[in-house]
Amino acid sequence: MPNSANIPMKVLIRVRYAECDAQQVVFNSRYAEYADLAATEFMRAAIGGFNKLLEQGLDNQVVNLNLSWQSPAKFDDVIEMSVWVSKVGNTSFTLHVEMCQQDSRQPICLAEVIYVMVDASTYKKTEIKQNLKQTLLHGSAGVCVNLAGFIDS
């Protein structure tokens, strides 16, 4: 879980039928897709999206992805993903995605993704500048992205 300096953002998704196996349980490879979706929304909230990185001549690449499954998600469940960056180094940063059942708070899966920042044209590692470090650590704090189909009234 994030420390007080790293307030997570939230992403809500609803499990679709096509993401499930014959028992209506989310197929294991989908958790990596969910983590990637959370990372995309994180970057959109923190810096305005991946295109903003590209405009700066930067890109990031996954160099390590760890998933720790804890319990199943099933068709039509709403998953709440807490997303935060715990560490930003010279050329890499670590993003965490904690997935749980929105209603019961039952933990589902924990993802840790390590990205390396690269030059967008050469794909060589490049330094993460101080302002981008701060944005990655704090730029999406408290944001909630609702992809679950809830309608606010």
Short mmCIF file of C-alpha atoms in Angstrom, two decimals:
data_model
loop_
_atom_site.label_atom_id
_atom_site.label_comp_id
_atom_site.label_asym_id
_atom_site.label_seq_id
_atom_site.Cartn_x
_atom_site.Cartn_y
_atom_site.Cartn_z
CA MET A 1 0.00 0.00 0.00
CA PRO A 2 1.24 3.52 -0.72
CA ASN A 3 2.67 5.70 2.01
CA SER A 4 1.08 9.03 2.89
CA ALA A 5 3.22 10.84 0.29
CA ASN A 6 1.87 8.59 -2.48
CA ILE A 7 -1.91 8.97 -2.48
CA PRO A 8 -3.20 6.49 -5.05
CA MET A 9 -5.51 7.21 -7.91
CA LYS A 10 -8.46 4.87 -8.48
CA VAL A 11 -9.60 3.18 -11.66
CA LEU A 12 -12.93 1.33 -11.71
CA ILE A 13 -13.55 -1.36 -14.31
CA ARG A 14 -16.31 -3.91 -14.83
CA VAL A 15 -15.39 -7.48 -15.77
CA ARG A 16 -16.74 -8.26 -19.22
CA TYR A 17 -17.94 -11.70 -20.29
CA ALA A 18 -15.21 -12.02 -22.93
CA GLU A 19 -12.53 -11.69 -20.21
CA CYS A 20 -13.72 -14.84 -18.43
CA ASP A 21 -13.19 -18.56 -18.80
CA ALA A 22 -15.97 -21.17 -18.93
CA GLN A 23 -16.53 -20.83 -15.16
CA GLN A 24 -17.06 -17.06 -15.56
CA VAL A 25 -13.81 -16.35 -13.70
CA VAL A 26 -11.38 -13.79 -15.09
CA PHE A 27 -8.75 -15.57 -17.17
CA ASN A 28 -5.28 -15.19 -15.61
CA SER A 29 -3.66 -13.24 -18.46
CA ARG A 30 -6.29 -10.51 -18.12
CA TYR A 31 -4.75 -9.25 -14.87
CA ALA A 32 -1.71 -8.04 -16.83
CA GLU A 33 -4.10 -6.28 -19.23
CA TYR A 34 -5.90 -4.68 -16.28
CA ALA A 35 -2.55 -3.46 -14.91
CA ASP A 36 -1.71 -1.99 -18.32
CA LEU A 37 -5.10 -0.27 -18.48
CA ALA A 38 -4.48 1.18 -15.01
CA ALA A 39 -1.03 2.39 -16.12
CA THR A 40 -2.53 4.08 -19.18
CA GLU A 41 -5.11 5.91 -17.06
CA PHE A 42 -2.41 6.80 -14.55
CA MET A 43 -0.28 8.40 -17.26
CA ARG A 44 -3.31 10.24 -18.62
CA ALA A 45 -4.12 11.64 -15.17
CA ALA A 46 -0.52 12.42 -14.19
CA ILE A 47 0.94 13.90 -17.38
CA GLY A 48 -1.87 14.12 -19.93
CA GLY A 49 -1.20 10.74 -21.55
CA PHE A 50 1.56 8.86 -23.30
CA ASN A 51 1.50 11.32 -26.22
CA LYS A 52 2.82 13.98 -23.84
CA LEU A 53 5.84 11.77 -23.21
CA LEU A 54 6.34 11.25 -26.93
CA GLU A 55 6.14 15.01 -27.51
CA GLN A 56 9.10 15.33 -25.11
CA GLY A 57 11.04 12.69 -27.04
CA LEU A 58 10.45 10.11 -24.29
CA ASP A 59 8.81 6.72 -24.06
CA ASN A 60 8.71 4.04 -21.38
CA GLN A 61 9.04 0.31 -21.61
CA VAL A 62 8.05 -2.47 -19.23
CA VAL A 63 11.13 -4.32 -18.02
CA ASN A 64 9.50 -6.29 -15.20
CA LEU A 65 5.91 -7.24 -14.42
CA ASN A 66 4.96 -9.22 -11.32
CA LEU A 67 1.41 -10.34 -10.57
CA SER A 68 0.38 -11.78 -7.21
CA TRP A 69 -3.06 -13.33 -7.54
CA GLN A 70 -5.13 -13.46 -4.34
CA SER A 71 -8.73 -14.29 -5.25
CA PRO A 72 -10.92 -14.57 -8.34
CA ALA A 73 -12.84 -11.84 -10.06
CA LYS A 74 -15.93 -12.95 -11.96
CA PHE A 75 -18.15 -11.76 -14.76
CA ASP A 76 -19.82 -8.39 -14.02
CA ASP A 77 -17.75 -7.71 -10.87
CA VAL A 78 -16.53 -4.16 -10.44
CA ILE A 79 -12.81 -4.05 -9.74
CA GLU A 80 -11.33 -1.04 -8.00
CA MET A 81 -7.69 -0.52 -8.86
CA SER A 82 -5.52 1.68 -6.65
CA VAL A 83 -2.57 2.94 -8.68
CA TRP A 84 0.57 4.69 -7.45
CA VAL A 85 4.28 5.08 -8.11
CA SER A 86 6.44 4.02 -5.17
CA LYS A 87 9.87 4.77 -6.55
CA VAL A 88 11.44 6.87 -9.27
CA GLY A 89 15.10 6.25 -9.98
CA ASN A 90 17.46 7.80 -12.50
CA THR A 91 16.01 5.96 -15.52
CA SER A 92 13.19 3.79 -14.11
CA PHE A 93 10.06 3.95 -12.01
CA THR A 94 7.92 1.39 -10.18
CA LEU A 95 4.14 1.45 -10.54
CA HIS A 96 1.81 -0.56 -8.30
CA VAL A 97 -1.74 -1.63 -9.06
CA GLU A 98 -3.77 -3.07 -6.19
CA MET A 99 -6.97 -4.70 -7.47
CA CYS A 100 -9.90 -5.47 -5.17
CA GLN A 101 -13.64 -6.10 -5.32
CA GLN A 102 -15.26 -2.69 -5.13
CA ASP A 103 -18.12 -3.80 -2.85
CA SER A 104 -16.43 -6.25 -0.47
CA ARG A 105 -12.87 -4.84 -0.62
CA GLN A 106 -11.70 -8.45 -1.17
CA PRO A 107 -8.14 -8.34 -2.57
CA ILE A 108 -7.90 -9.82 -6.07
CA CYS A 109 -4.44 -9.19 -7.48
CA LEU A 110 -1.38 -7.05 -6.85
CA ALA A 111 0.72 -5.91 -9.79
CA GLU A 112 4.16 -4.34 -9.67
CA VAL A 113 5.40 -2.93 -12.96
CA ILE A 114 8.88 -1.53 -13.50
CA TYR A 115 9.28 0.83 -16.44
CA VAL A 116 12.47 2.20 -17.96
CA MET A 117 12.37 5.62 -19.57
CA VAL A 118 13.89 5.63 -23.03
CA ASP A 119 14.60 8.07 -25.83
CA ALA A 120 11.60 7.76 -28.18
CA SER A 121 13.75 7.56 -31.31
CA THR A 122 16.75 5.45 -30.19
CA TYR A 123 15.09 3.40 -27.40
CA LYS A 124 18.17 3.92 -25.24
CA LYS A 125 17.70 4.50 -21.52
CA THR A 126 17.42 8.14 -20.62
CA GLU A 127 17.33 10.14 -17.41
CA ILE A 128 14.01 10.99 -15.79
CA LYS A 129 14.14 14.74 -15.14
CA GLN A 130 13.26 16.04 -11.67
CA ASN A 131 9.95 17.65 -12.71
CA LEU A 132 8.79 14.39 -14.30
CA LYS A 133 9.86 12.46 -11.19
CA GLN A 134 7.63 14.66 -9.04
CA THR A 135 4.76 14.36 -11.50
CA LEU A 136 5.00 10.56 -11.50
CA LEU A 137 5.02 10.50 -7.70
CA HIS A 138 2.21 13.01 -7.10
CA GLY A 139 0.53 14.01 -10.37
CA SER A 140 -2.51 11.72 -10.17
CA ALA A 141 -3.16 11.73 -6.42
CA GLY A 142 -6.82 11.28 -5.58
CA VAL A 143 -8.06 11.03 -9.18
CA CYS A 144 -10.84 8.49 -9.85
CA VAL A 145 -11.43 7.18 -13.37
CA ASN A 146 -14.75 5.37 -13.78
CA LEU A 147 -14.69 2.81 -16.59
CA ALA A 148 -17.24 0.60 -14.85
CA GLY A 149 -20.31 2.18 -16.39
CA PHE A 150 -21.65 3.82 -13.25
CA ILE A 151 -23.73 6.90 -13.96
CA ASP A 152 -23.41 9.74 -11.48
CA SER A 153 -26.66 11.50 -10.72
#
